Amino acid sequence: MPRRQMVVPGTGGVLYQNASGASAATIFALLTQGNAARELSSEHGPDPSVLEPLNNALVARGHLTLAYEPFEHAFPKWEFFDYDWRLDIRYSGKRLAEHLQAEAPNGDRWRLVAHSQGGLVVLAAAHHLGAETMARLVQGVCFVGVPFFGTVNALTALLSGTFFNNTIPPEVTRTWPSLYQMLPRWSIAQGNPNRPDLFLDATWMNDGLLPAPGAPVELSRHIDRGLLARGRALLQATKTGYFEPLRKLDFIRIIQGNNLETPFLLPQFPSTEGTVHVRGDCLVPDGFTRDRLPSWVQDEATIRRLPAAQHSMLCSEPLVFELCL
């Protein structure tokens, strides 16, 4: 049977069409068009167990070619999974699981390369499928620059709209469930390992970023309480057995950049002043992420840490591409 290979792109790596069918473009290109705030926002119901959005004007269509160039020209051909990285990661994982199952009769088991948030989508798909079915469909996964335990960059996108060195209105980014689900799973307050817990309503209420229950929410001033609940739901679902559905795969590879300053602490939360940096790829803290992996993953996975391009361009690196083959 023919070899099957697929890349699951990362945050910002997927292109979009709007409802009028305009040419696929990045979030930042769409931001310059009319009605940008309305089109870039998504709407979800109050029940965090309902994964699908209530309203979403954009359609994921294609990927940022430059960021995945070696995979574009390789043979055998690599396919790409188009998903809307703004939406609930569990929803994207369910869609990926359904795609893997639907394509199962058409070739050999998949070899997956998962970049950035794409790795969280693969993990969500694995949880949806279970270890036995996952191993029947997938031979192995290469995780490239994956924020397994969150990233401060998601937090700053919610606080100020700062996103990959661009600015998006916070009232837009605060409608994207994936950002809440990628909040740091560690204390971002220097010297205080227990505070603040970013998945608690009280943390945000204490700083005026979330109104009291029942009070109106203004997204220009507040985060979305329902989407924070979605962040908690993913956290609870993966607190134990996070990587267990991958146990029966033939191989797991984890590739991380370790040479760029990466935000790790916000001692003056909610202010971003005085951010403390560690080494990483500018989004994923290297040593911290590696050290929190379960012992069996550290023992059995191939883990490579290397000086490489910044986070969004990791998959454009020839060495990273070679490690994924």
XYZ file of N, CA, C and O in Angstrom, residues 229-296:
272
model
N -13.803 28.421 30.280
C -14.300 27.101 30.687
C -13.851 26.028 29.694
O -13.580 24.885 30.086
N -13.758 26.375 28.419
C -13.253 25.419 27.427
C -11.770 25.124 27.667
O -11.309 23.999 27.461
N -11.028 26.140 28.085
C -9.643 25.913 28.445
C -9.524 24.942 29.602
O -8.693 24.022 29.585
N -10.370 25.123 30.620
C -10.374 24.208 31.771
C -10.767 22.794 31.349
O -10.217 21.808 31.837
N -11.727 22.697 30.434
C -12.197 21.377 30.004
C -11.074 20.594 29.325
O -10.904 19.397 29.585
N -10.294 21.258 28.480
C -9.172 20.564 27.847
C -8.104 20.219 28.880
O -7.525 19.125 28.853
N -7.850 21.141 29.803
C -6.866 20.885 30.861
C -7.258 19.657 31.670
O -6.433 18.770 31.917
N -8.518 19.573 32.083
C -8.964 18.443 32.891
C -8.883 17.137 32.110
O -8.514 16.094 32.651
N -9.199 17.207 30.817
C -9.192 15.989 29.997
C -7.792 15.446 29.775
O -7.624 14.264 29.453
N -6.788 16.285 29.938
C -5.415 15.865 29.624
C -4.489 15.934 30.834
O -3.275 15.785 30.680
N -5.038 16.161 32.025
C -4.194 16.227 33.223
C -3.530 14.894 33.515
O -2.400 14.834 33.989
N -4.245 13.812 33.254
C -3.675 12.476 33.405
C -3.788 11.744 32.070
O -4.763 11.924 31.337
N -2.791 10.961 31.772
C -2.826 10.193 30.536
C -2.731 11.030 29.277
O -3.221 10.613 28.218
N -2.085 12.180 29.381
C -2.013 13.117 28.250
C -1.480 12.422 26.999
O -2.033 12.542 25.905
N -0.399 11.658 27.146
C 0.269 11.050 26.000
C -0.070 9.564 25.828
O 0.416 8.928 24.900
N -0.900 9.019 26.715
C -1.162 7.577 26.702
C -1.700 7.058 25.367
O -1.333 5.955 24.947
N -2.554 7.791 24.652
C -3.066 7.256 23.378
C -1.994 7.101 22.293
O -2.288 6.573 21.230
N -0.761 7.556 22.585
C 0.325 7.400 21.618
C 1.203 6.188 21.922
O 2.125 5.891 21.157
N 0.938 5.484 22.989
C 1.849 4.442 23.472
C 2.116 3.331 22.461
O 3.191 2.752 22.436
N 1.155 3.029 21.612
C 1.283 1.893 20.707
C 1.825 2.284 19.330
O 1.915 1.425 18.440
N 2.181 3.554 19.136
C 2.754 3.969 17.855
C 4.146 3.373 17.685
O 4.848 3.081 18.660
N 4.574 3.228 16.453
C 5.913 2.698 16.182
C 7.000 3.678 16.613
O 8.082 3.258 17.025
N 6.714 4.966 16.468
C 7.721 5.957 16.869
C 7.062 7.274 17.240
O 5.978 7.611 16.762
N 7.734 7.991 18.119
C 7.392 9.377 18.480
C 8.687 10.172 18.412
O 9.699 9.763 19.003
N 8.679 11.274 17.698
C 9.832 12.169 17.658
C 9.393 13.548 18.118
O 8.324 14.020 17.738
N 10.216 14.179 18.929
C 9.934 15.519 19.442
C 11.120 16.413 19.099
O 12.257 16.123 19.499
N 10.851 17.461 18.356
C 11.902 18.374 17.887
C 11.587 19.767 18.417
O 10.481 20.280 18.233
N 12.568 20.376 19.077
C 12.381 21.694 19.671
C 13.561 22.598 19.354
O 14.705 22.141 19.309
N 13.279 23.873 19.149
C 14.336 24.873 19.072
C 14.746 25.292 20.469
O 13.912 25.343 21.383
N 16.027 25.592 20.657
C 16.493 25.919 22.020
C 17.449 27.109 22.060
O 18.211 27.252 23.001
N 17.375 27.974 21.035
C 18.385 29.032 20.972
C 17.821 30.447 20.985
O 18.574 31.407 20.833
N 16.518 30.607 21.166
C 15.922 31.936 21.131
C 15.244 32.267 22.455
O 14.714 31.388 23.133
N 15.253 33.542 22.810
C 14.570 33.970 24.033
C 13.070 33.743 23.892
O 12.459 34.115 22.892
N 12.500 33.146 24.929
C 11.094 32.741 24.903
C 10.426 33.205 26.189
O 10.930 32.912 27.281
N 9.319 33.923 26.122
C 8.672 34.409 27.348
C 8.195 33.261 28.228
O 7.630 32.279 27.740
N 8.425 33.392 29.544
C 8.116 32.310 30.467
C 7.356 32.781 31.710
O 6.485 32.084 32.202
N 7.672 33.970 32.211
C 7.007 34.496 33.400
C 6.522 35.911 33.140
O 7.175 36.684 32.433
N 5.376 36.233 33.719
C 4.874 37.616 33.733
C 4.696 38.009 35.195
O 3.589 37.941 35.738
N 5.778 38.392 35.866
C 5.717 38.650 37.313
C 4.724 39.735 37.690
O 4.263 39.773 38.849
N 4.372 40.628 36.743
C 3.462 41.724 37.055
C 2.100 41.537 36.380
O 1.403 42.499 36.099
N 1.728 40.277 36.118
C 0.430 39.986 35.501
C -0.668 40.818 36.155
O -0.721 40.919 37.386
N -1.563 41.432 35.328
C -1.753 41.267 33.892
C -0.873 42.157 33.010
O -1.011 42.112 31.790
N 0.020 42.921 33.601
C 0.945 43.701 32.792
C 1.983 42.768 32.168
O 2.399 41.776 32.775
N 2.400 43.093 30.952
C 3.456 42.308 30.299
C 4.830 42.942 30.515
O 5.812 42.494 29.924
N 4.893 43.950 31.371
C 6.178 44.562 31.683
C 7.038 43.595 32.499
O 6.539 42.846 33.337
N 8.328 43.619 32.244
C 9.254 42.811 33.021
C 9.168 41.321 32.742
O 9.479 40.502 33.612
N 8.759 40.951 31.529
C 8.656 39.532 31.174
C 10.005 38.837 31.355
O 11.045 39.353 30.948
N 9.978 37.654 31.968
C 11.179 36.839 32.151
C 11.246 35.820 31.021
O 10.260 35.136 30.727
N 12.416 35.739 30.387
C 12.588 34.851 29.245
C 13.493 33.665 29.586
O 14.369 33.770 30.452
N 13.262 32.558 28.898
C 14.147 31.391 28.953
C 14.479 31.014 27.511
O 14.003 31.631 26.562
N 15.285 29.988 27.339
C 15.658 29.557 25.994
C 14.565 28.686 25.390
O 13.916 27.900 26.065
N 14.373 28.854 24.088
C 13.363 28.082 23.378
C 13.336 28.480 21.923
O 14.382 28.777 21.335
N 12.141 28.523 21.347
C 12.025 28.899 19.932
C 11.248 30.193 19.749
O 10.762 30.481 18.663
N 11.114 30.968 20.815
C 10.375 32.235 20.952
C 8.903 32.004 21.299
O 8.190 32.955 21.593
N 8.448 30.740 21.333
C 7.083 30.443 21.763
C 7.047 29.271 22.750
O 6.331 29.323 23.747
N 7.828 28.235 22.491
C 7.844 27.049 23.359
C 9.105 27.059 24.217
O 10.213 27.032 23.676
N 8.968 27.100 25.556
C 10.155 27.034 26.429
C 10.771 25.645 26.369
O 10.103 24.649 26.664
N 12.033 25.564 25.998
C 12.661 24.282 25.677
C 12.810 23.365 26.888
O 12.189 22.300 26.968
N 13.650 23.748 27.844
C 13.948 22.868 28.968
C 12.719 22.534 29.780
O 12.520 21.384 30.183
N 11.884 23.515 30.042
C 10.679 23.307 30.829
C 9.768 22.283 30.156
O 9.228 21.381 30.820
N 9.582 22.407 28.852
C 8.705 21.479 28.124
C 9.264 20.070 28.163
O 8.546 19.102 28.443
N 10.553 19.938 27.908
C 11.181 18.613 27.917
C 11.062 17.958 29.292
O 10.734 16.775 29.418
N 11.314 18.726 30.342
C 11.336 18.161 31.691
C 9.951 17.722 32.162
O 9.846 16.872 33.054
N 8.886 18.288 31.598
C 7.530 17.928 32.033
C 6.951 16.753 31.261
O 5.849 16.287 31.590
N 7.651 16.293 30.232
C 7.168 15.124 29.501
C 7.151 13.911 30.426
O 8.034 13.759 31.275
N 6.161 13.034 30.284
C 6.148 11.815 31.111
C 7.434 11.022 30.926
O 8.054 11.057 29.858
N 7.819 10.290 31.955
C 9.090 9.569 31.911
C 9.136 8.579 30.755
O 10.180 8.403 30.115
N 8.009 7.923 30.455
C 8.038 6.940 29.366
C 8.255 7.612 28.019
O 8.895 7.042 27.135
